[in-house]
């Protein structure tokens, strides 16, 4: 749509410069920034992690009146920071580890408030910058971090404990720290919600789990491709694709579980099957590379090449929060999907109809074999999955909500709760 005629002045703050996109959070940030740029005069303040190879350039169709990109150091999990976390006023460990006085003061000097609207990606970034109160404020809870930790705890309990007293002690300490930190995140998210006008979440499930009175849904989505690259036929050898930020805990864990526990069960029936892990990898994922059976591809310019060779997309996540855009991407491209329950959470998809769902290694392997060897099943999953994508999961749905929220929040009569 055309730029709104009201000369709104909007500040948008994002955790990481999102072009090029390296995961779902980047794609979400792109939609927020592009939509807000059409609503008013946009001031964009973006953090950036060190060692980024690309320049931070906005695409030609996204106009920001002011743009500031600041390199932020990686979080520090030192003994001193952990001690501060234990004795602090209730901040989560990840927020304490990221504290940066220089960044906060730089933002305060740069910001040119007041604004008609302030949109901040992530509660942790809002805290990092000193909980600025520069106008009606929306904070995007891209993930519910407390839920992510609690689902990880459940996954930890299902894993074997290393032998000996040391292994048992390490597990107990890890569980205690995770429980404590999950409680910190719950209280922290509620505190941030009280200090701003609106918090947004990405699914109906998260809306319910968050339990925050000023939470509003802005769903994730995917841009429908002009020509989907998926197909019902399966190449020989068949290729299974798992993609996402392969340095991100849930994806790293999922990749390791898929390659070490699930893939051998698939190969018992389909010996030649290939796995491609696509996305910026950490050390754990890099060590999974065992060509030709497992290829750690790393980052790619365009996912379409990888999607075109994939007979199946998998989402073997054992803990997570938010929603998986990798699943929407597969449905948009007419590629069958096998996921865990938590992997498919929040998307309103029906197991057995839109995708296959299994939560243990044997069930997941069986679902993958079925999806690769049964043409009628593949055809049905592809047709139903693509239909539900077109009906419910296009980015246009999210953009309309972002625009409506921005215009409503900036109305003079809008009076949020303000800072607490």
Coordinates of C-alpha atoms in Angstrom, one line a residue:
X1 CA 0.0 0.0 0.0
X2 CA 1.0 3.6 -0.3
X3 CA 2.7 5.4 2.6
X4 CA 0.1 6.5 5.1
X5 CA -0.8 10.2 4.6
X6 CA -0.2 11.0 8.3
X7 CA 3.4 12.0 8.8
X8 CA 4.0 9.4 11.5
X9 CA 7.5 9.1 13.0
X10 CA 8.4 5.5 13.8
X11 CA 11.4 4.0 15.6
X12 CA 12.1 0.3 15.0
X13 CA 14.8 -1.5 16.9
X14 CA 15.9 -5.0 15.8
X15 CA 18.2 -7.5 17.5
X16 CA 20.2 -8.4 14.3
X17 CA 20.2 -6.7 10.9
X18 CA 17.9 -9.1 9.0
X19 CA 19.1 -8.8 5.4
X20 CA 20.1 -11.4 4.2
X21 CA 17.7 -13.6 6.2
X22 CA 19.3 -16.5 8.1
X23 CA 16.3 -17.8 9.8
X24 CA 12.7 -17.2 10.8
X25 CA 13.4 -14.3 13.2
X26 CA 15.1 -12.4 10.4
X27 CA 12.2 -13.0 8.0
X28 CA 9.8 -11.7 10.7
X29 CA 12.0 -8.6 11.2
X30 CA 12.1 -7.9 7.5
X31 CA 8.3 -7.9 7.3
X32 CA 8.0 -5.5 10.4
X33 CA 10.6 -3.1 9.0
X34 CA 9.2 -3.1 5.4
X35 CA 5.6 -2.6 6.7
X36 CA 6.5 0.2 9.1
X37 CA 8.5 2.0 6.4
X38 CA 5.3 2.2 4.4
X39 CA 3.3 3.6 7.4
X40 CA 5.6 6.5 8.3
X41 CA 9.0 8.0 8.5
X42 CA 11.2 5.2 9.8
X43 CA 14.2 5.4 12.1
X44 CA 15.9 2.0 12.2
X45 CA 18.3 1.1 15.0
X46 CA 19.8 -2.4 14.5
X47 CA 22.2 -4.4 16.5
X48 CA 24.7 -6.6 14.6
X49 CA 26.9 -9.4 15.8
X50 CA 30.6 -9.4 15.2
X51 CA 32.2 -11.1 12.2
X52 CA 29.3 -10.5 9.9
X53 CA 30.6 -11.0 6.4
X54 CA 27.9 -8.9 4.5
X55 CA 27.4 -5.1 4.4
X56 CA 24.2 -3.9 6.2
X57 CA 22.2 -2.6 3.3
X58 CA 18.5 -2.2 3.2
X59 CA 16.8 -3.4 0.0
X60 CA 15.9 -0.6 -2.5
X61 CA 12.2 -0.8 -1.7
X62 CA 12.6 -0.3 2.0
X63 CA 13.3 3.4 2.9
X64 CA 14.6 4.4 6.4
X65 CA 15.1 8.1 7.1
X66 CA 17.7 7.3 9.6
X67 CA 19.7 4.0 9.9
X68 CA 22.1 3.1 12.6
X69 CA 23.8 -0.4 12.8
X70 CA 25.8 -1.0 15.9
X71 CA 28.1 -4.0 16.5
X72 CA 27.3 -5.6 19.8
X73 CA 29.7 -8.0 21.5
X74 CA 28.7 -11.6 22.0
X75 CA 27.1 -12.3 25.4
X76 CA 29.6 -13.0 28.2
X77 CA 28.8 -16.0 30.4
X78 CA 31.7 -15.4 32.8
X79 CA 31.8 -16.4 36.5
X80 CA 31.2 -12.7 37.3
X81 CA 28.1 -12.4 35.1
X82 CA 26.7 -15.6 36.4
X83 CA 27.2 -14.4 40.0
X84 CA 25.5 -11.1 39.0
X85 CA 22.6 -13.2 37.6
X86 CA 22.3 -15.1 40.8
X87 CA 22.2 -11.9 42.9
X88 CA 20.4 -9.6 40.4
X89 CA 16.9 -8.2 40.6
X90 CA 15.4 -11.1 38.6
X91 CA 16.8 -10.7 35.1
X92 CA 17.3 -13.9 33.0
X93 CA 20.8 -15.2 32.5
X94 CA 20.9 -14.3 28.8
X95 CA 19.9 -10.7 29.5
X96 CA 22.6 -10.3 32.2
X97 CA 25.2 -11.9 29.8
X98 CA 24.3 -9.3 27.1
X99 CA 24.4 -6.2 29.3
X100 CA 26.4 -3.4 27.6
X101 CA 26.6 0.1 29.0
X102 CA 28.3 1.5 25.8
X103 CA 25.5 0.2 23.6
X104 CA 22.8 1.7 25.8
X105 CA 24.4 5.2 25.9
X106 CA 25.0 5.1 22.1
X107 CA 21.3 4.3 21.6
X108 CA 20.3 7.1 23.9
X109 CA 22.4 9.6 22.1
X110 CA 21.1 8.5 18.7
X111 CA 17.4 8.2 19.4
X112 CA 15.5 11.3 18.3
X113 CA 12.2 11.0 20.3
X114 CA 9.5 11.4 20.9
X115 CA 8.1 9.0 18.3
X116 CA 4.5 8.2 17.3
X117 CA 5.4 4.5 17.6
X118 CA 8.3 2.5 18.9
X119 CA 8.5 -1.2 17.8
X120 CA 11.2 -3.3 19.4
X121 CA 12.1 -6.9 18.5
X122 CA 12.5 -9.0 21.6
X123 CA 12.1 -8.1 25.3
X124 CA 15.8 -8.6 25.9
X125 CA 16.7 -5.8 23.4
X126 CA 14.2 -3.5 25.2
X127 CA 16.0 -4.2 28.5
X128 CA 19.4 -3.9 26.9
X129 CA 18.6 -0.3 25.7
X130 CA 17.4 0.7 29.1
X131 CA 13.6 0.2 28.6
X132 CA 13.3 3.4 26.6
X133 CA 10.0 5.3 26.8
X134 CA 10.0 7.4 23.6
X135 CA 6.4 7.0 22.6
X136 CA 3.7 4.3 22.4
X137 CA 5.7 1.1 22.4
X138 CA 5.2 -2.4 21.1
X139 CA 7.6 -5.2 22.0
X140 CA 7.7 -8.4 19.8
X141 CA 8.1 -11.6 21.9
X142 CA 9.4 -13.5 18.9
X143 CA 9.8 -16.5 21.1
X144 CA 8.6 -17.2 24.7
X145 CA 11.9 -17.9 26.2
X146 CA 10.4 -19.4 29.4
X147 CA 8.6 -21.9 27.3
X148 CA 11.7 -22.7 25.3
X149 CA 13.6 -23.5 28.5
X150 CA 10.7 -25.6 29.9
X151 CA 10.4 -27.7 26.7
X152 CA 14.2 -28.1 26.8
X153 CA 14.0 -29.4 30.4
X154 CA 11.5 -32.0 29.3
X155 CA 14.0 -33.1 26.5
X156 CA 16.9 -33.2 29.0
X157 CA 15.0 -35.5 31.3
X158 CA 14.5 -38.0 28.5
X159 CA 18.3 -38.1 27.8
X160 CA 20.7 -40.5 29.6
X161 CA 22.8 -39.1 32.4
X162 CA 26.6 -39.4 32.0
X163 CA 28.0 -42.2 34.2
X164 CA 29.3 -41.4 37.8
X165 CA 28.6 -38.9 40.5
X166 CA 30.0 -36.1 38.3
X167 CA 27.5 -36.8 35.5
X168 CA 24.6 -36.9 38.0
X169 CA 25.8 -33.7 39.7
X170 CA 26.2 -31.9 36.4
X171 CA 22.6 -32.9 35.4
X172 CA 21.2 -31.7 38.7
X173 CA 22.9 -28.3 38.5
X174 CA 21.8 -27.9 34.8
X175 CA 18.2 -28.7 35.7
X176 CA 18.2 -26.3 38.7
X177 CA 19.7 -23.5 36.7
X178 CA 17.2 -24.0 33.8
X179 CA 14.2 -24.1 36.2
X180 CA 15.3 -20.9 37.9
X181 CA 16.0 -19.2 34.6
X182 CA 12.6 -20.2 33.2
X183 CA 11.0 -18.5 36.2
X184 CA 13.1 -15.4 35.6
X185 CA 12.0 -15.3 32.0
X186 CA 8.3 -15.6 32.9
X187 CA 8.6 -12.7 35.4
X188 CA 10.7 -10.7 33.0
X189 CA 8.4 -11.0 30.1
X190 CA 5.5 -10.0 32.3
X191 CA 7.4 -7.0 33.6
X192 CA 8.3 -5.9 30.1
X193 CA 4.6 -6.3 29.1
X194 CA 3.5 -4.1 32.0
X195 CA 5.9 -1.3 30.9
X196 CA 4.8 -1.1 27.3
X197 CA 1.5 -0.7 25.4
X198 CA 1.4 -4.0 23.5
X199 CA 3.4 -7.2 23.3
X200 CA 3.0 -9.3 20.2
X201 CA 3.4 -13.0 19.8
X202 CA 3.4 -15.2 16.8
X203 CA 0.8 -17.9 17.5
X204 CA -2.5 -18.6 19.2
X205 CA -0.6 -21.1 21.4
X206 CA 1.9 -18.5 22.5
X207 CA -1.0 -16.1 23.2
X208 CA -2.4 -18.6 25.6
X209 CA 0.9 -19.6 27.1
X210 CA 2.0 -16.0 27.7
X211 CA -1.1 -15.1 29.6
X212 CA -0.4 -11.4 29.2
X213 CA -3.4 -9.1 29.1
X214 CA -1.9 -6.8 26.5
X215 CA -0.6 -9.6 24.2
X216 CA -1.7 -9.5 20.5
X217 CA -1.2 -12.0 17.7
X218 CA 1.0 -11.2 14.7
X219 CA 1.5 -14.5 13.0
X220 CA 4.5 -15.6 11.1
X221 CA 4.2 -16.3 7.5
X222 CA 6.0 -17.0 4.2
X223 CA 5.9 -15.3 0.8
X224 CA 4.2 -17.6 -1.7
X225 CA 6.6 -18.6 -4.5
X226 CA 5.6 -17.9 -8.1
X227 CA 6.4 -21.5 -8.9
X228 CA 6.7 -24.0 -6.1
X229 CA 9.8 -26.2 -6.5
X230 CA 8.5 -29.4 -4.8
X231 CA 7.3 -32.4 -6.6
X232 CA 5.5 -35.7 -5.7
X233 CA 8.2 -37.9 -7.4
X234 CA 11.2 -38.9 -5.3
X235 CA 14.8 -38.9 -6.7
X236 CA 17.2 -41.7 -6.2
X237 CA 18.9 -41.3 -3.8
X238 CA 16.2 -39.3 -1.9
X239 CA 17.3 -36.1 -0.1
X240 CA 16.0 -35.0 3.3
X241 CA 16.5 -31.4 4.2
X242 CA 16.7 -29.8 7.6
X243 CA 17.3 -26.0 7.5
X244 CA 17.6 -23.1 9.9
X245 CA 20.2 -21.3 12.0
X246 CA 22.4 -24.3 12.8
X247 CA 24.1 -22.4 15.6
X248 CA 20.8 -22.0 17.4
X249 CA 20.3 -24.4 20.3
X250 CA 17.0 -26.1 19.3
X251 CA 18.2 -26.6 15.7
X252 CA 21.7 -27.9 16.8
X253 CA 20.1 -30.4 19.1
X254 CA 17.6 -31.4 16.5
X255 CA 20.3 -31.9 13.8
X256 CA 22.4 -34.1 16.2
X257 CA 19.4 -36.2 17.2
X258 CA 18.2 -36.6 13.6
X259 CA 21.7 -37.7 12.3
X260 CA 22.7 -39.9 15.2
X261 CA 19.5 -41.5 16.4
X262 CA 16.9 -41.3 13.6
X263 CA 18.9 -41.5 10.3
X264 CA 20.3 -45.0 11.0
X265 CA 16.7 -46.3 11.4
X266 CA 15.7 -44.7 8.1
X267 CA 18.8 -46.3 6.4
X268 CA 17.8 -49.7 7.5
X269 CA 15.0 -49.4 5.0
X270 CA 16.4 -46.8 2.6
X271 CA 20.2 -47.3 2.6
X272 CA 21.0 -44.5 0.1
X273 CA 19.1 -41.7 1.7
X274 CA 20.9 -38.3 1.9
X275 CA 20.7 -35.6 4.6
X276 CA 21.4 -32.0 3.9
X277 CA 21.8 -29.6 6.9
X278 CA 21.5 -26.0 5.6
X279 CA 22.3 -23.0 7.7
X280 CA 25.2 -21.4 9.5
X281 CA 26.6 -24.2 11.6
X282 CA 28.2 -24.4 15.1
X283 CA 30.9 -26.9 16.0
X284 CA 28.4 -29.6 16.9
X285 CA 26.7 -29.5 13.6
X286 CA 30.0 -29.1 11.6
X287 CA 31.1 -32.5 13.1
X288 CA 28.0 -34.2 11.7
X289 CA 29.3 -33.8 8.1
X290 CA 29.9 -37.3 6.7
X291 CA 29.6 -37.1 2.9
X292 CA 27.8 -38.3 0.9
X293 CA 25.2 -39.5 3.5
X294 CA 25.3 -36.3 5.6
X295 CA 26.3 -32.9 4.1
X296 CA 26.6 -29.8 6.3
X297 CA 26.0 -27.3 3.6
X298 CA 26.3 -24.1 5.7
X299 CA 24.7 -20.8 4.6
X300 CA 23.3 -20.5 1.1
X301 CA 22.4 -17.5 -1.1
X302 CA 19.0 -18.9 -2.0
X303 CA 17.1 -21.7 -0.3
X304 CA 15.2 -22.5 -3.5
X305 CA 18.1 -24.6 -4.9
X306 CA 18.1 -26.7 -1.7
X307 CA 14.3 -27.0 -1.6
X308 CA 14.2 -28.1 -5.3
X309 CA 16.4 -31.1 -4.5
X310 CA 14.6 -32.1 -1.3
X311 CA 12.1 -34.9 -1.3
X312 CA 11.3 -34.3 2.3
X313 CA 11.7 -31.4 4.8
X314 CA 12.2 -32.4 8.5
X315 CA 11.8 -30.4 11.7
X316 CA 13.2 -32.8 14.4
X317 CA 13.0 -30.3 17.2
X318 CA 12.9 -31.5 20.8
X319 CA 12.5 -28.1 22.4
X320 CA 11.4 -24.7 20.9
X321 CA 9.1 -21.7 21.2
X322 CA 7.4 -19.6 18.6
X323 CA 6.7 -21.1 15.2
X324 CA 8.9 -22.7 12.5
X325 CA 9.0 -20.8 9.2
X326 CA 10.9 -23.7 7.7
X327 CA 7.6 -25.7 7.8
X328 CA 5.6 -22.9 6.2
X329 CA 8.4 -22.7 3.5
X330 CA 8.1 -26.4 2.7
X331 CA 4.3 -26.2 2.5
X332 CA 4.5 -23.2 0.3
X333 CA 6.8 -25.1 -2.0
X334 CA 4.7 -28.3 -2.0
X335 CA 7.3 -30.4 -0.2
X336 CA 6.1 -33.0 2.4
X337 CA 7.1 -32.4 6.1
X338 CA 7.8 -34.6 9.0
X339 CA 8.0 -32.8 12.4
X340 CA 7.9 -33.3 16.1
X341 CA 4.8 -32.0 18.0
X342 CA 6.8 -29.1 19.4
X343 CA 8.3 -28.4 15.9
X344 CA 4.8 -27.9 14.4
X345 CA 3.4 -26.1 17.4
X346 CA 1.5 -22.9 16.9
X347 CA 0.8 -23.4 13.2
X348 CA -2.6 -24.9 13.5
X349 CA -1.6 -27.9 11.3
X350 CA -3.4 -31.3 11.5
X351 CA -1.0 -34.3 11.9
X352 CA -1.6 -36.9 9.2
X353 CA -3.3 -34.3 7.0
X354 CA -1.0 -31.4 6.5
X355 CA 2.2 -33.1 7.7
X356 CA 3.4 -36.2 9.6
X357 CA 4.2 -35.9 13.3
X358 CA 6.3 -38.1 15.6
X359 CA 8.2 -37.5 18.8
X360 CA 10.5 -40.5 19.2
X361 CA 13.3 -41.7 17.0
X362 CA 11.5 -44.9 15.8
X363 CA 8.2 -43.0 15.0
X364 CA 10.1 -40.2 13.3
X365 CA 12.1 -42.6 11.1
X366 CA 8.9 -44.5 10.2
X367 CA 7.2 -41.3 9.2
X368 CA 10.1 -40.3 7.0
X369 CA 10.2 -43.7 5.2
X370 CA 6.4 -43.5 4.6
X371 CA 6.7 -39.9 3.2
X372 CA 9.5 -41.0 0.9
X373 CA 8.0 -44.3 -0.4
X374 CA 4.2 -43.8 -0.5
X375 CA 3.2 -41.7 -3.6
X376 CA -0.5 -41.4 -2.6
X377 CA 0.5 -40.2 0.9
X378 CA 2.9 -37.6 -0.5
X379 CA 0.3 -36.4 -3.0
X380 CA -2.2 -35.9 -0.2
X381 CA 0.2 -34.2 2.2
X382 CA 1.4 -31.8 -0.5
X383 CA -2.1 -30.8 -1.6
X384 CA -3.5 -30.3 1.9
X385 CA -0.4 -28.6 3.2
X386 CA -0.3 -26.1 0.3
X387 CA -4.0 -25.3 0.7
X388 CA -3.7 -24.6 4.4
X389 CA -0.6 -22.4 3.7
X390 CA -2.4 -20.3 1.2
X391 CA -5.4 -19.9 3.5
X392 CA -3.7 -19.1 6.7
X393 CA 0.1 -18.5 6.5
X394 CA 1.0 -15.9 3.9
X395 CA 3.0 -12.9 5.1
X396 CA 0.3 -10.6 3.8
X397 CA -1.8 -11.6 6.9
X398 CA 1.0 -10.5 9.2
X399 CA 1.7 -7.3 7.3
X400 CA -2.0 -6.2 7.6
X401 CA -1.9 -6.8 11.3
X402 CA 1.4 -4.9 11.8
X403 CA 0.0 -2.0 9.8
X404 CA -3.2 -1.9 11.8
X405 CA -1.4 -2.2 15.1
X406 CA 1.0 0.6 14.1
X407 CA -1.8 3.0 13.1
X408 CA -3.9 2.2 16.2
X409 CA -1.0 2.5 18.7
X410 CA 0.0 5.9 17.3
X411 CA -3.5 7.4 17.6
X412 CA -3.5 10.4 20.0
X413 CA -6.1 8.7 22.1
X414 CA -3.9 5.6 22.6
X415 CA -2.9 5.4 26.2
X416 CA -1.0 2.4 27.1
X417 CA 0.1 1.5 30.6
X418 CA 3.4 3.4 30.2
X419 CA 6.6 2.5 32.1
X420 CA 6.4 0.6 35.4

